[in-house]
PDB file of C-alpha atoms in Angstrom:
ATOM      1  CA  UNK G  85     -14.796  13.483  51.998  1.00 47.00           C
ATOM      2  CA  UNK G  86     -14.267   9.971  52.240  1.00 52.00           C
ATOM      3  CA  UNK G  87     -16.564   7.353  50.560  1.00 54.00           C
ATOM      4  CA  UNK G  88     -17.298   4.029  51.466  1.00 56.00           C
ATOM      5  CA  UNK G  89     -18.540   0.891  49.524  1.00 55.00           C
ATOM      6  CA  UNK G  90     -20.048  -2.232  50.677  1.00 60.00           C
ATOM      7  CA  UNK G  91     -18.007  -5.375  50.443  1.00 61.00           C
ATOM      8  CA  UNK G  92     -20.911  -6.284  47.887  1.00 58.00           C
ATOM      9  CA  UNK G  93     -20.313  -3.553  45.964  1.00 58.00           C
ATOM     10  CA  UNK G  94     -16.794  -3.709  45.442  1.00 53.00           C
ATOM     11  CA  UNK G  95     -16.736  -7.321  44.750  1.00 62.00           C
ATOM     12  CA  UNK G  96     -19.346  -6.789  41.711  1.00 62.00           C
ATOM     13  CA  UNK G  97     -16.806  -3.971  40.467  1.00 60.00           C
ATOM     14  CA  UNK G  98     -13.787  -6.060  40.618  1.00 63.00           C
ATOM     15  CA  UNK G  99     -15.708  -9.018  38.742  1.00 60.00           C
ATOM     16  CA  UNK G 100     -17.052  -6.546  36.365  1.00 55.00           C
ATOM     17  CA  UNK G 101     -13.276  -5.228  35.650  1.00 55.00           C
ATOM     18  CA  UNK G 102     -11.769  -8.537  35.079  1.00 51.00           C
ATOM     19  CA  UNK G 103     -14.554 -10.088  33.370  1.00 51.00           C
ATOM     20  CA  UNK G 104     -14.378  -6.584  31.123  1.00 56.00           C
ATOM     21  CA  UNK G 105     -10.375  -7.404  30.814  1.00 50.00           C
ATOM     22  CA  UNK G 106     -10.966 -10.923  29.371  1.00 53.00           C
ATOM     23  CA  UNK G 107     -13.382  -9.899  26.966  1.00 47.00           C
ATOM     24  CA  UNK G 108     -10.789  -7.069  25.548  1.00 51.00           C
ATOM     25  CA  UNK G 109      -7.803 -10.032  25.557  1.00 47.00           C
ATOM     26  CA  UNK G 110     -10.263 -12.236  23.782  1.00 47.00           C
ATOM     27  CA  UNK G 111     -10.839  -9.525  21.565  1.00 48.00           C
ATOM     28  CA  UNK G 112      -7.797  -8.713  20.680  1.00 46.00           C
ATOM     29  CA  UNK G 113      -6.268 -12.528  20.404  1.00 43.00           C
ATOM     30  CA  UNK G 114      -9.044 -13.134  17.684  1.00 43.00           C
ATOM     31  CA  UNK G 115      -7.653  -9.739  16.068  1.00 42.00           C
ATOM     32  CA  UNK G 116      -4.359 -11.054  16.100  1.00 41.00           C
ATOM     33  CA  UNK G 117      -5.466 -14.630  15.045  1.00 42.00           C
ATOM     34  CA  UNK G 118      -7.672 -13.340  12.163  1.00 40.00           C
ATOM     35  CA  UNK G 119      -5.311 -10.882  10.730  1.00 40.00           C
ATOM     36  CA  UNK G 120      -2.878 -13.672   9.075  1.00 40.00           C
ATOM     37  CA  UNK G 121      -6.032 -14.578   6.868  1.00 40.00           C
ATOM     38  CA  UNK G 122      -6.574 -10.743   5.965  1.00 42.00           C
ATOM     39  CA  UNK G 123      -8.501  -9.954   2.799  1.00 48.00           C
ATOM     40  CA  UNK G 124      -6.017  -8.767   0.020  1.00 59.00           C
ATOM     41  CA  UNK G 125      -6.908  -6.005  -2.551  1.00 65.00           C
ATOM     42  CA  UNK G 126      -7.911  -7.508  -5.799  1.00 66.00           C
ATOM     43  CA  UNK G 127      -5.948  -6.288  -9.029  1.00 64.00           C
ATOM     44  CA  UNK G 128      -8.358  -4.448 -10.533  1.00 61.00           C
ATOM     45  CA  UNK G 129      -9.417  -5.677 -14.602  1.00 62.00           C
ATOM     46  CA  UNK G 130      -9.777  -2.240 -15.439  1.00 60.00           C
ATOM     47  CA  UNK G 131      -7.104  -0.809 -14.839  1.00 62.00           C
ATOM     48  CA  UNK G 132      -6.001   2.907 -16.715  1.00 69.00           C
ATOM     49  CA  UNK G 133      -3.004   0.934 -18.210  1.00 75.00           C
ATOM     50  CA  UNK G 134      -4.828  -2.007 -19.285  1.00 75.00           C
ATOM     51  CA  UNK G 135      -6.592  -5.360 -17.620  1.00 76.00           C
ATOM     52  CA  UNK G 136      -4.540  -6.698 -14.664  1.00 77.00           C
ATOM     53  CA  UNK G 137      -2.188  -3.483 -14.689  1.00 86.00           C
ATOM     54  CA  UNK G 138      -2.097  -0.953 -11.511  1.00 88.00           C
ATOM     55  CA  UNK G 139      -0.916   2.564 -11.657  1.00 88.00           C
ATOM     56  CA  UNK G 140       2.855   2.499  -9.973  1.00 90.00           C
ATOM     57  CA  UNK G 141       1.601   4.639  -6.949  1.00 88.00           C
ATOM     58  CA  UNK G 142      -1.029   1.957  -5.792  1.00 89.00           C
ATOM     59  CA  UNK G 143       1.571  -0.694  -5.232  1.00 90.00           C
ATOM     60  CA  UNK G 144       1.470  -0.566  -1.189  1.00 90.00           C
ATOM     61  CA  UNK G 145      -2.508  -1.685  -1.712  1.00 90.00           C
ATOM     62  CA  UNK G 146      -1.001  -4.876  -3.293  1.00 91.00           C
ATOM     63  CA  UNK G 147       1.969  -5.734  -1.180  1.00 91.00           C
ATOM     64  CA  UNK G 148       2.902 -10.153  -1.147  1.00 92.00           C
ATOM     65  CA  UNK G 149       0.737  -9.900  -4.349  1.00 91.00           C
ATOM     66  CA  UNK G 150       2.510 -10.063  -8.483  1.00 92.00           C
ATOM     67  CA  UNK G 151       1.342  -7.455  -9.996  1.00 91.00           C
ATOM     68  CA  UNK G 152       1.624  -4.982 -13.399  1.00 91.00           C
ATOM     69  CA  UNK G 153       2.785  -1.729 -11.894  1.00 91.00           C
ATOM     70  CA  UNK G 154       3.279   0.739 -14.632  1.00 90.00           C
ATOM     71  CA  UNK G 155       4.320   4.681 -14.389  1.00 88.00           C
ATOM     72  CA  UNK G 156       6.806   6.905 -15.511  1.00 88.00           C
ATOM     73  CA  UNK G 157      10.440   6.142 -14.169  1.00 89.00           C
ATOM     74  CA  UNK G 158      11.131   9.687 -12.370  1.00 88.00           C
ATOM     75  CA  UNK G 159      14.325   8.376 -11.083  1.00 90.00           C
ATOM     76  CA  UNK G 160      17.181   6.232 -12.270  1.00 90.00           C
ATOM     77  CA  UNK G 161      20.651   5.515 -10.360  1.00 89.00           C
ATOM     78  CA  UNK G 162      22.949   2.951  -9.467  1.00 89.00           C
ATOM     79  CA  UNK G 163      20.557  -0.271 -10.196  1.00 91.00           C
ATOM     80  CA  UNK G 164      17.458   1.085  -8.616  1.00 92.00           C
ATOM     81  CA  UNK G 165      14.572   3.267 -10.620  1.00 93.00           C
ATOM     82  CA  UNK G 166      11.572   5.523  -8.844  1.00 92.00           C
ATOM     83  CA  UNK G 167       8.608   4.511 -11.215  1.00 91.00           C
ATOM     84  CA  UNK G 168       6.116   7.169 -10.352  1.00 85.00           C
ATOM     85  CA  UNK G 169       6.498   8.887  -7.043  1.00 83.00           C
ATOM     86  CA  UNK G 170       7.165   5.799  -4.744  1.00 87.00           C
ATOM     87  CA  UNK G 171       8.133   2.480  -6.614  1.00 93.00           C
ATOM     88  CA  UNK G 172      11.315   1.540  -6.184  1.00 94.00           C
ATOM     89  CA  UNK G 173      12.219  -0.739  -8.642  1.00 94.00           C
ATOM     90  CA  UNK G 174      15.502  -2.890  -8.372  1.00 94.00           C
ATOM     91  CA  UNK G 175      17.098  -3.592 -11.941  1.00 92.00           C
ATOM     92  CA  UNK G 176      18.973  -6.918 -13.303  1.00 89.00           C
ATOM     93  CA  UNK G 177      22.501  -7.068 -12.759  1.00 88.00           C
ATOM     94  CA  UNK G 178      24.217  -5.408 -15.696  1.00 88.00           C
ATOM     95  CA  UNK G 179      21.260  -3.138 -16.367  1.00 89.00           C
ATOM     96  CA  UNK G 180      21.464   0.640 -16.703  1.00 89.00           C
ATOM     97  CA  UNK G 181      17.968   1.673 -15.163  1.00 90.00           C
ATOM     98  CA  UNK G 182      19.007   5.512 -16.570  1.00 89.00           C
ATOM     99  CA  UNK G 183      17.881   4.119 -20.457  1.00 90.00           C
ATOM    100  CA  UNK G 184      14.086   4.029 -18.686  1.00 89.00           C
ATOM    101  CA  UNK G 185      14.443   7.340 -17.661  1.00 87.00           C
ATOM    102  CA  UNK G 186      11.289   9.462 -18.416  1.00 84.00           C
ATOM    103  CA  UNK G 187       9.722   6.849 -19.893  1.00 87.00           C
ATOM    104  CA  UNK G 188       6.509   5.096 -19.173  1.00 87.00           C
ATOM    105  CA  UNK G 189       7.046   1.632 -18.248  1.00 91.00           C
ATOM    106  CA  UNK G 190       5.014  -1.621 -16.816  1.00 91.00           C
ATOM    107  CA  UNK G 191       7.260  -3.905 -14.186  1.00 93.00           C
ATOM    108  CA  UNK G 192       5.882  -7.333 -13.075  1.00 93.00           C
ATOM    109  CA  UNK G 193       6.792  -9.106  -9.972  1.00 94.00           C
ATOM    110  CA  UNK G 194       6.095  -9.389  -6.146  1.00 94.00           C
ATOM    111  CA  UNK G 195       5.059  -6.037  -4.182  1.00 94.00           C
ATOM    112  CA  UNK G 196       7.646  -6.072  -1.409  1.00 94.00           C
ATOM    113  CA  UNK G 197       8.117  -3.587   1.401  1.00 92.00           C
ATOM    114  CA  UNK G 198      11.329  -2.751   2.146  1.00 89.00           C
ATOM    115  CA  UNK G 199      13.071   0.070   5.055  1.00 86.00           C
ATOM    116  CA  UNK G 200      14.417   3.251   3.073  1.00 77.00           C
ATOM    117  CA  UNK G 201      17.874   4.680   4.135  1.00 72.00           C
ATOM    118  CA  UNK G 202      17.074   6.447   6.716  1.00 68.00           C
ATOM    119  CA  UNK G 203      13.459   7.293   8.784  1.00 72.00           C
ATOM    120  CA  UNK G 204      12.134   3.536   9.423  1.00 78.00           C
ATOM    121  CA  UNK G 205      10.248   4.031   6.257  1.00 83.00           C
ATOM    122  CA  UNK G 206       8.928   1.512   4.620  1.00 86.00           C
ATOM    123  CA  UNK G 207       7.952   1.744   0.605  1.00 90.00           C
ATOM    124  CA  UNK G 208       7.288  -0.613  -2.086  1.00 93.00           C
ATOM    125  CA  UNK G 209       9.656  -2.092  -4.273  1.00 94.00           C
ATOM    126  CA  UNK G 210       9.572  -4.635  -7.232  1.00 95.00           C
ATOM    127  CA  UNK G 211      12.802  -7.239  -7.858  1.00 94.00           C
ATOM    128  CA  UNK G 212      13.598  -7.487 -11.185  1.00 93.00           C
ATOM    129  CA  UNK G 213      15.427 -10.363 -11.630  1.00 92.00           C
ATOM    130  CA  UNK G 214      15.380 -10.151 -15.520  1.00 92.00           C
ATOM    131  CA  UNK G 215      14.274  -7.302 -18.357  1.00 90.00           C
ATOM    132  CA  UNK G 216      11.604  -9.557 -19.101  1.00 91.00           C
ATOM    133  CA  UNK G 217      10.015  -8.255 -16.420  1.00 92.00           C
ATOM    134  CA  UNK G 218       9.941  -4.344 -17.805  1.00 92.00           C
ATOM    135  CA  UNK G 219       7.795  -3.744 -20.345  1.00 89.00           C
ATOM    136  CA  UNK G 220       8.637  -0.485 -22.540  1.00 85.00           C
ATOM    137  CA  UNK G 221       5.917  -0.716 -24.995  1.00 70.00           C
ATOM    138  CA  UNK G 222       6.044   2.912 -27.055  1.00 58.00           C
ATOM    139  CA  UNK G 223       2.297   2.689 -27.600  1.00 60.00           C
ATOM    140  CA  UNK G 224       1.965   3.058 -23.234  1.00 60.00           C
ATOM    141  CA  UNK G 225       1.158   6.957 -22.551  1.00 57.00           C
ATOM    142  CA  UNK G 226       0.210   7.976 -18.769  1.00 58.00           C
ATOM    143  CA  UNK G 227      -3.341   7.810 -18.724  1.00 59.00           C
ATOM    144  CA  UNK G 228      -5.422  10.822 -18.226  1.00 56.00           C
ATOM    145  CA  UNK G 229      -6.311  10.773 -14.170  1.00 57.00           C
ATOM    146  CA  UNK G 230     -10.091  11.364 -14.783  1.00 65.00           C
ATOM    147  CA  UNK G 231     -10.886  12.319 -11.128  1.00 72.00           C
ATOM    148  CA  UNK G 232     -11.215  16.266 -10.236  1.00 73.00           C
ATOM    149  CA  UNK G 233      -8.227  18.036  -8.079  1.00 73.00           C
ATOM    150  CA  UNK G 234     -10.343  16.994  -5.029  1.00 78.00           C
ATOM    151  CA  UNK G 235     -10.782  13.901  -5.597  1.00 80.00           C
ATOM    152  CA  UNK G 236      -8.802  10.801  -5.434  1.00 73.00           C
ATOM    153  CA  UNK G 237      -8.359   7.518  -7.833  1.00 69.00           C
ATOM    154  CA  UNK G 238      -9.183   4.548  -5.543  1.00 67.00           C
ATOM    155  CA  UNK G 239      -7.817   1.184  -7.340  1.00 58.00           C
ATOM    156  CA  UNK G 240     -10.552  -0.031  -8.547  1.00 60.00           C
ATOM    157  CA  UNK G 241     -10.509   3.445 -10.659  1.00 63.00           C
ATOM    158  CA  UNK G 242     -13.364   4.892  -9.585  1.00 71.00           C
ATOM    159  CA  UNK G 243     -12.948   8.747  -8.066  1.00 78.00           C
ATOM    160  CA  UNK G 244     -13.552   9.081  -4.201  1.00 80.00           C
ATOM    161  CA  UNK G 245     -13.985  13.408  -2.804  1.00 84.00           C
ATOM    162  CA  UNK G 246     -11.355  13.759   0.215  1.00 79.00           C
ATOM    163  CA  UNK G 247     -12.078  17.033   0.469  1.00 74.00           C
ATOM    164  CA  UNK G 248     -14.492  20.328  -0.887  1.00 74.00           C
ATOM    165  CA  UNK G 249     -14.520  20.999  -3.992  1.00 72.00           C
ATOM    166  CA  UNK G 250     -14.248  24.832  -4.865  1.00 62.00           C
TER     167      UNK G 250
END
């Protein structure tokens, strides 16, 4: 069965769909436009290792920003150490990351992402351009995560549910 429109009609319809396209590309230009100014996540004062210190796995919340990034270094070869489960931190020349090894440290510096070997992943890494820069206080200890198994430490440190608790 074949339908037919008025001239009328389909005029409206084509005005409506390119009026309806302009608004979307207008849309999405101020998107674009706005997302250079984008809001940055605030280091947190209260942090669990101290004020103006963020637990190692929050660093892709604070990437172009210096930060404190402590955590335990589960990883240490060549010149690059794993500080908590995905901080890559990239030592001095002439430093042997494997003397941090299983040991609780702070790094300051510039949240960067950088592409893994292989995947297109991106993770977060810290250049540290001079020991300085790693703190290996003995008195640091791994805080006590103070949210429940189904919950999850936001970084402003309060707990957030992501799914039932049993």
């Amino acid at each position: 069965m074949r339908m037919f429109f008025s001239r009328a009609t389909v005029t409206i319809r084509r005005k409506a769909l390119l009026v309806s396209g302009i608004v979307g590309l207008l849309t999405g230009l101020v998107a674009v436009g706005s997302s250079s100014h984008a809001q940055t996540t605030p280091v947190p004062m209260n942090g669990p290792f101290g004020p103006g210190k963020i637990d190692a796995s929050l660093a892709p919340n604070f990437v172009n920003q210096h930060v404190s990034a402590c955590g335990r270094v589960t990883s240490a070869k060549g010149n690059i150490m794993l500080v908590g489960s995905n901080l890559w931190v990239f030592t001095p020349h002439g430093v042997d990351p494997t003397q941090y090894y299983n040991r609780v440290i702070c790094v300051s510096g510039s949240v960067t992402l950088r592409d893994a070997a292989s995947g297109g992943i991106r993770v977060p890494s810290i250049d540290a351009t001079s020991t300085d820069q790693i703190d290996t206080d003995p008195n640091t200890v791994m805080p006590q995560n103070r949210c429940r198994p189904c919950e999850k430490q936001q970084p402003d440190g309060t707990c957030r549910r992501f799914r039932a608790c049993t």
